[in-house]
């Protein structure tokens, strides 16, 4: 099977190189959106957050998007499709039925057992629970959320992460199946599936610092715009001063208030900002919930670990996705020039952050 070009990510390329020799011209491949090579097959179809298997014969299942596929469908794939390859990012399956080659199939699963582990944990999550309540972690972009998830979630077997609200709403998780549910999903959306005794947690960051980080992330040359939201693409393509005039700019700038107070059940307009802010403040002040600023993230991680019955650790928390000030000097200068206007747009966001900071300092 001939294929052209290459993937920009080594883990994606590794998966592609392993699967390509097994392909035929009749295959219909299902992969996540990305910079994939072309192959001489019947169809190459991509998915973003929701995975519709349909008549696909080969599936590149991105493990970070297990929430995008119904549990029953994934169980059938896991039990009856042939595993082709697995690494830290993907598990790849070929549509198949039980046949004499099962022994080779079984050996492949055993050989890559660690890589297939997240799929099995997802399917068996209820059996793996250690807590009576579920913690919902609202991952607000650019607030050390990835650091927190890795420090806590990597030690929790019964967990689910959603990159986006779309799979969460399409395939709502059952809180009774997991100890920890997290992702880029707003708190009001998570509330819909939570039990009364469940708790919510999030980390907030100084609003100016958070937006600066988001802006620089969008401007980094090596980031793939295909993975961006519409607002992120606008920040990448337009001058910042022009982006700030766009109707969608307040939602990006006030992301923390949005993630804690907006259910995305209506059009976001200035008239609903106070209601969203009030809902976010109520969540922050609700007894039992866990909120912190990035200054207190180490203590937040230890508290969350204790709630989830994870052994505490003194490991150093890593810094992820940091910008290079030298390479992005012009972007930083552009941001600083727009800072007065930005400050006028984050008054409520700043107040929300200050409330969390004051509670943290008690």
PDB file of N, CA and C in Angstrom, residues 109-162:
ATOM      1  N   UNK A 109      -2.613  -8.045  21.772  1.00  0.00           N
ATOM      2  CA  UNK A 109      -3.178  -7.346  22.930  1.00  0.00           C
ATOM      3  C   UNK A 109      -2.254  -7.451  24.134  1.00  0.00           C
ATOM      4  N   UNK A 110      -1.703  -8.657  24.357  1.00  0.00           N
ATOM      5  CA  UNK A 110      -0.820  -8.845  25.505  1.00  0.00           C
ATOM      6  C   UNK A 110       0.470  -8.051  25.337  1.00  0.00           C
ATOM      7  N   UNK A 111       0.998  -8.011  24.098  1.00  0.00           N
ATOM      8  CA  UNK A 111       2.255  -7.315  23.848  1.00  0.00           C
ATOM      9  C   UNK A 111       2.111  -5.819  24.087  1.00  0.00           C
ATOM     10  N   UNK A 112       0.967  -5.266  23.786  1.00  0.00           N
ATOM     11  CA  UNK A 112       0.744  -3.825  23.939  1.00  0.00           C
ATOM     12  C   UNK A 112      -0.235  -3.533  25.075  1.00  0.00           C
ATOM     13  N   UNK A 113      -0.219  -4.372  26.098  1.00  0.00           N
ATOM     14  CA  UNK A 113      -1.238  -4.262  27.145  1.00  0.00           C
ATOM     15  C   UNK A 113      -1.280  -2.885  27.797  1.00  0.00           C
ATOM     16  N   UNK A 114      -0.112  -2.277  28.019  1.00  0.00           N
ATOM     17  CA  UNK A 114      -0.090  -0.962  28.663  1.00  0.00           C
ATOM     18  C   UNK A 114      -0.785   0.077  27.806  1.00  0.00           C
ATOM     19  N   UNK A 115      -0.629  -0.019  26.490  1.00  0.00           N
ATOM     20  CA  UNK A 115      -1.240   0.950  25.593  1.00  0.00           C
ATOM     21  C   UNK A 115      -2.740   0.719  25.424  1.00  0.00           C
ATOM     22  N   UNK A 116      -3.185  -0.516  25.572  1.00  0.00           N
ATOM     23  CA  UNK A 116      -4.614  -0.790  25.498  1.00  0.00           C
ATOM     24  C   UNK A 116      -5.306  -0.507  26.833  1.00  0.00           C
ATOM     25  N   UNK A 117      -4.506  -0.294  27.881  1.00  0.00           N
ATOM     26  CA  UNK A 117      -5.046  -0.110  29.223  1.00  0.00           C
ATOM     27  C   UNK A 117      -6.125   0.952  29.355  1.00  0.00           C
ATOM     28  N   UNK A 118      -5.921   2.163  28.808  1.00  0.00           N
ATOM     29  CA  UNK A 118      -6.955   3.195  28.947  1.00  0.00           C
ATOM     30  C   UNK A 118      -8.311   2.791  28.379  1.00  0.00           C
ATOM     31  N   UNK A 119      -8.313   1.993  27.311  1.00  0.00           N
ATOM     32  CA  UNK A 119      -9.579   1.541  26.739  1.00  0.00           C
ATOM     33  C   UNK A 119     -10.264   0.582  27.701  1.00  0.00           C
ATOM     34  N   UNK A 120      -9.499  -0.362  28.234  1.00  0.00           N
ATOM     35  CA  UNK A 120     -10.085  -1.321  29.170  1.00  0.00           C
ATOM     36  C   UNK A 120     -10.566  -0.629  30.443  1.00  0.00           C
ATOM     37  N   UNK A 121      -9.800   0.342  30.929  1.00  0.00           N
ATOM     38  CA  UNK A 121     -10.213   1.082  32.128  1.00  0.00           C
ATOM     39  C   UNK A 121     -11.512   1.837  31.880  1.00  0.00           C
ATOM     40  N   UNK A 122     -11.636   2.423  30.694  1.00  0.00           N
ATOM     41  CA  UNK A 122     -12.857   3.145  30.359  1.00  0.00           C
ATOM     42  C   UNK A 122     -14.055   2.194  30.353  1.00  0.00           C
ATOM     43  N   UNK A 123     -13.878   1.022  29.774  1.00  0.00           N
ATOM     44  CA  UNK A 123     -14.976   0.060  29.691  1.00  0.00           C
ATOM     45  C   UNK A 123     -15.316  -0.547  31.055  1.00  0.00           C
ATOM     46  N   UNK A 124     -14.325  -0.650  31.940  1.00  0.00           N
ATOM     47  CA  UNK A 124     -14.539  -1.274  33.253  1.00  0.00           C
ATOM     48  C   UNK A 124     -14.547  -0.259  34.385  1.00  0.00           C
ATOM     49  N   UNK A 125     -14.782   1.003  34.072  1.00  0.00           N
ATOM     50  CA  UNK A 125     -14.600   2.066  35.061  1.00  0.00           C
ATOM     51  C   UNK A 125     -15.421   1.869  36.331  1.00  0.00           C
ATOM     52  N   UNK A 126     -16.655   1.417  36.220  1.00  0.00           N
ATOM     53  CA  UNK A 126     -17.483   1.277  37.424  1.00  0.00           C
ATOM     54  C   UNK A 126     -16.863   0.263  38.389  1.00  0.00           C
ATOM     55  N   UNK A 127     -16.287  -0.800  37.865  1.00  0.00           N
ATOM     56  CA  UNK A 127     -15.656  -1.817  38.715  1.00  0.00           C
ATOM     57  C   UNK A 127     -14.395  -1.285  39.388  1.00  0.00           C
ATOM     58  N   UNK A 128     -13.799  -0.247  38.785  1.00  0.00           N
ATOM     59  CA  UNK A 128     -12.526   0.269  39.287  1.00  0.00           C
ATOM     60  C   UNK A 128     -12.695   1.446  40.249  1.00  0.00           C
ATOM     61  N   UNK A 129     -13.909   1.832  40.545  1.00  0.00           N
ATOM     62  CA  UNK A 129     -14.148   2.998  41.403  1.00  0.00           C
ATOM     63  C   UNK A 129     -13.630   2.773  42.820  1.00  0.00           C
ATOM     64  N   UNK A 130     -13.138   3.886  43.414  1.00  0.00           N
ATOM     65  CA  UNK A 130     -12.675   3.851  44.800  1.00  0.00           C
ATOM     66  C   UNK A 130     -13.396   4.874  45.675  1.00  0.00           C
ATOM     67  N   UNK A 131     -14.237   5.700  45.064  1.00  0.00           N
ATOM     68  CA  UNK A 131     -14.906   6.780  45.798  1.00  0.00           C
ATOM     69  C   UNK A 131     -16.425   6.618  45.731  1.00  0.00           C
ATOM     70  N   UNK A 132     -17.089   7.212  46.691  1.00  0.00           N
ATOM     71  CA  UNK A 132     -18.551   7.207  46.696  1.00  0.00           C
ATOM     72  C   UNK A 132     -19.131   8.403  45.959  1.00  0.00           C
ATOM     73  N   UNK A 133     -18.308   9.403  45.748  1.00  0.00           N
ATOM     74  CA  UNK A 133     -18.748  10.595  45.022  1.00  0.00           C
ATOM     75  C   UNK A 133     -17.858  10.795  43.800  1.00  0.00           C
ATOM     76  N   UNK A 134     -18.343  11.603  42.871  1.00  0.00           N
ATOM     77  CA  UNK A 134     -17.586  11.907  41.658  1.00  0.00           C
ATOM     78  C   UNK A 134     -17.095  13.352  41.712  1.00  0.00           C
ATOM     79  N   UNK A 135     -15.862  13.551  41.330  1.00  0.00           N
ATOM     80  CA  UNK A 135     -15.310  14.898  41.216  1.00  0.00           C
ATOM     81  C   UNK A 135     -15.307  15.300  39.746  1.00  0.00           C
ATOM     82  N   UNK A 136     -15.879  16.461  39.461  1.00  0.00           N
ATOM     83  CA  UNK A 136     -15.903  17.011  38.112  1.00  0.00           C
ATOM     84  C   UNK A 136     -14.864  18.126  38.029  1.00  0.00           C
ATOM     85  N   UNK A 137     -13.875  17.938  37.171  1.00  0.00           N
ATOM     86  CA  UNK A 137     -12.815  18.933  37.020  1.00  0.00           C
ATOM     87  C   UNK A 137     -13.051  19.754  35.759  1.00  0.00           C
ATOM     88  N   UNK A 138     -13.323  21.028  35.940  1.00  0.00           N
ATOM     89  CA  UNK A 138     -13.541  21.943  34.817  1.00  0.00           C
ATOM     90  C   UNK A 138     -12.180  22.450  34.369  1.00  0.00           C
ATOM     91  N   UNK A 139     -11.745  21.994  33.213  1.00  0.00           N
ATOM     92  CA  UNK A 139     -10.438  22.378  32.689  1.00  0.00           C
ATOM     93  C   UNK A 139     -10.585  23.679  31.900  1.00  0.00           C
ATOM     94  N   UNK A 140     -10.262  24.779  32.542  1.00  0.00           N
ATOM     95  CA  UNK A 140     -10.300  26.088  31.895  1.00  0.00           C
ATOM     96  C   UNK A 140      -9.006  26.245  31.102  1.00  0.00           C
ATOM     97  N   UNK A 141      -9.079  26.548  29.814  1.00  0.00           N
ATOM     98  CA  UNK A 141      -7.863  26.640  28.997  1.00  0.00           C
ATOM     99  C   UNK A 141      -6.847  27.624  29.559  1.00  0.00           C
ATOM    100  N   UNK A 142      -5.578  27.208  29.517  1.00  0.00           N
ATOM    101  CA  UNK A 142      -4.432  28.026  29.907  1.00  0.00           C
ATOM    102  C   UNK A 142      -4.421  28.381  31.388  1.00  0.00           C
ATOM    103  N   UNK A 143      -4.833  27.427  32.239  1.00  0.00           N
ATOM    104  CA  UNK A 143      -4.803  27.639  33.692  1.00  0.00           C
ATOM    105  C   UNK A 143      -4.108  26.483  34.402  1.00  0.00           C
ATOM    106  N   UNK A 144      -3.160  25.849  33.764  1.00  0.00           N
ATOM    107  CA  UNK A 144      -2.433  24.696  34.317  1.00  0.00           C
ATOM    108  C   UNK A 144      -3.314  23.457  34.435  1.00  0.00           C
ATOM    109  N   UNK A 145      -4.391  23.412  33.661  1.00  0.00           N
ATOM    110  CA  UNK A 145      -5.308  22.283  33.735  1.00  0.00           C
ATOM    111  C   UNK A 145      -4.683  20.969  33.307  1.00  0.00           C
ATOM    112  N   UNK A 146      -3.833  21.001  32.279  1.00  0.00           N
ATOM    113  CA  UNK A 146      -3.169  19.781  31.840  1.00  0.00           C
ATOM    114  C   UNK A 146      -2.230  19.259  32.915  1.00  0.00           C
ATOM    115  N   UNK A 147      -1.531  20.163  33.572  1.00  0.00           N
ATOM    116  CA  UNK A 147      -0.643  19.783  34.673  1.00  0.00           C
ATOM    117  C   UNK A 147      -1.430  19.105  35.781  1.00  0.00           C
ATOM    118  N   UNK A 148      -2.568  19.690  36.143  1.00  0.00           N
ATOM    119  CA  UNK A 148      -3.401  19.116  37.200  1.00  0.00           C
ATOM    120  C   UNK A 148      -3.924  17.746  36.791  1.00  0.00           C
ATOM    121  N   UNK A 149      -4.426  17.646  35.572  1.00  0.00           N
ATOM    122  CA  UNK A 149      -5.002  16.366  35.132  1.00  0.00           C
ATOM    123  C   UNK A 149      -3.944  15.259  35.142  1.00  0.00           C
ATOM    124  N   UNK A 150      -2.740  15.575  34.687  1.00  0.00           N
ATOM    125  CA  UNK A 150      -1.693  14.567  34.678  1.00  0.00           C
ATOM    126  C   UNK A 150      -1.261  14.190  36.089  1.00  0.00           C
ATOM    127  N   UNK A 151      -1.200  15.168  36.987  1.00  0.00           N
ATOM    128  CA  UNK A 151      -0.767  14.902  38.357  1.00  0.00           C
ATOM    129  C   UNK A 151      -1.803  14.113  39.143  1.00  0.00           C
ATOM    130  N   UNK A 152      -3.076  14.259  38.778  1.00  0.00           N
ATOM    131  CA  UNK A 152      -4.150  13.576  39.501  1.00  0.00           C
ATOM    132  C   UNK A 152      -4.741  12.439  38.671  1.00  0.00           C
ATOM    133  N   UNK A 153      -5.185  12.774  37.466  1.00  0.00           N
ATOM    134  CA  UNK A 153      -5.883  11.803  36.636  1.00  0.00           C
ATOM    135  C   UNK A 153      -5.057  10.591  36.274  1.00  0.00           C
ATOM    136  N   UNK A 154      -3.737  10.753  36.122  1.00  0.00           N
ATOM    137  CA  UNK A 154      -2.888   9.618  35.772  1.00  0.00           C
ATOM    138  C   UNK A 154      -2.869   8.547  36.848  1.00  0.00           C
ATOM    139  N   UNK A 155      -3.348   8.893  38.046  1.00  0.00           N
ATOM    140  CA  UNK A 155      -3.357   7.941  39.155  1.00  0.00           C
ATOM    141  C   UNK A 155      -4.768   7.454  39.491  1.00  0.00           C
ATOM    142  N   UNK A 156      -5.741   7.833  38.675  1.00  0.00           N
ATOM    143  CA  UNK A 156      -7.132   7.433  38.892  1.00  0.00           C
ATOM    144  C   UNK A 156      -7.554   6.539  37.737  1.00  0.00           C
ATOM    145  N   UNK A 157      -7.979   5.317  38.039  1.00  0.00           N
ATOM    146  CA  UNK A 157      -8.375   4.377  36.977  1.00  0.00           C
ATOM    147  C   UNK A 157      -9.747   4.715  36.415  1.00  0.00           C
ATOM    148  N   UNK A 158     -10.708   5.025  37.297  1.00  0.00           N
ATOM    149  CA  UNK A 158     -12.090   5.286  36.869  1.00  0.00           C
ATOM    150  C   UNK A 158     -12.255   6.760  36.533  1.00  0.00           C
ATOM    151  N   UNK A 159     -11.783   7.134  35.339  1.00  0.00           N
ATOM    152  CA  UNK A 159     -11.804   8.541  34.946  1.00  0.00           C
ATOM    153  C   UNK A 159     -12.255   8.679  33.507  1.00  0.00           C
ATOM    154  N   UNK A 160     -12.668   9.905  33.177  1.00  0.00           N
ATOM    155  CA  UNK A 160     -13.068  10.227  31.805  1.00  0.00           C
ATOM    156  C   UNK A 160     -12.702  11.676  31.539  1.00  0.00           C
ATOM    157  N   UNK A 161     -12.081  11.920  30.373  1.00  0.00           N
ATOM    158  CA  UNK A 161     -11.734  13.282  29.985  1.00  0.00           C
ATOM    159  C   UNK A 161     -12.425  13.617  28.675  1.00  0.00           C
ATOM    160  N   UNK A 162     -13.032  14.806  28.610  1.00  0.00           N
ATOM    161  CA  UNK A 162     -13.721  15.277  27.404  1.00  0.00           C
ATOM    162  C   UNK A 162     -13.016  16.526  26.894  1.00  0.00           C
TER     163      UNK A 162
END
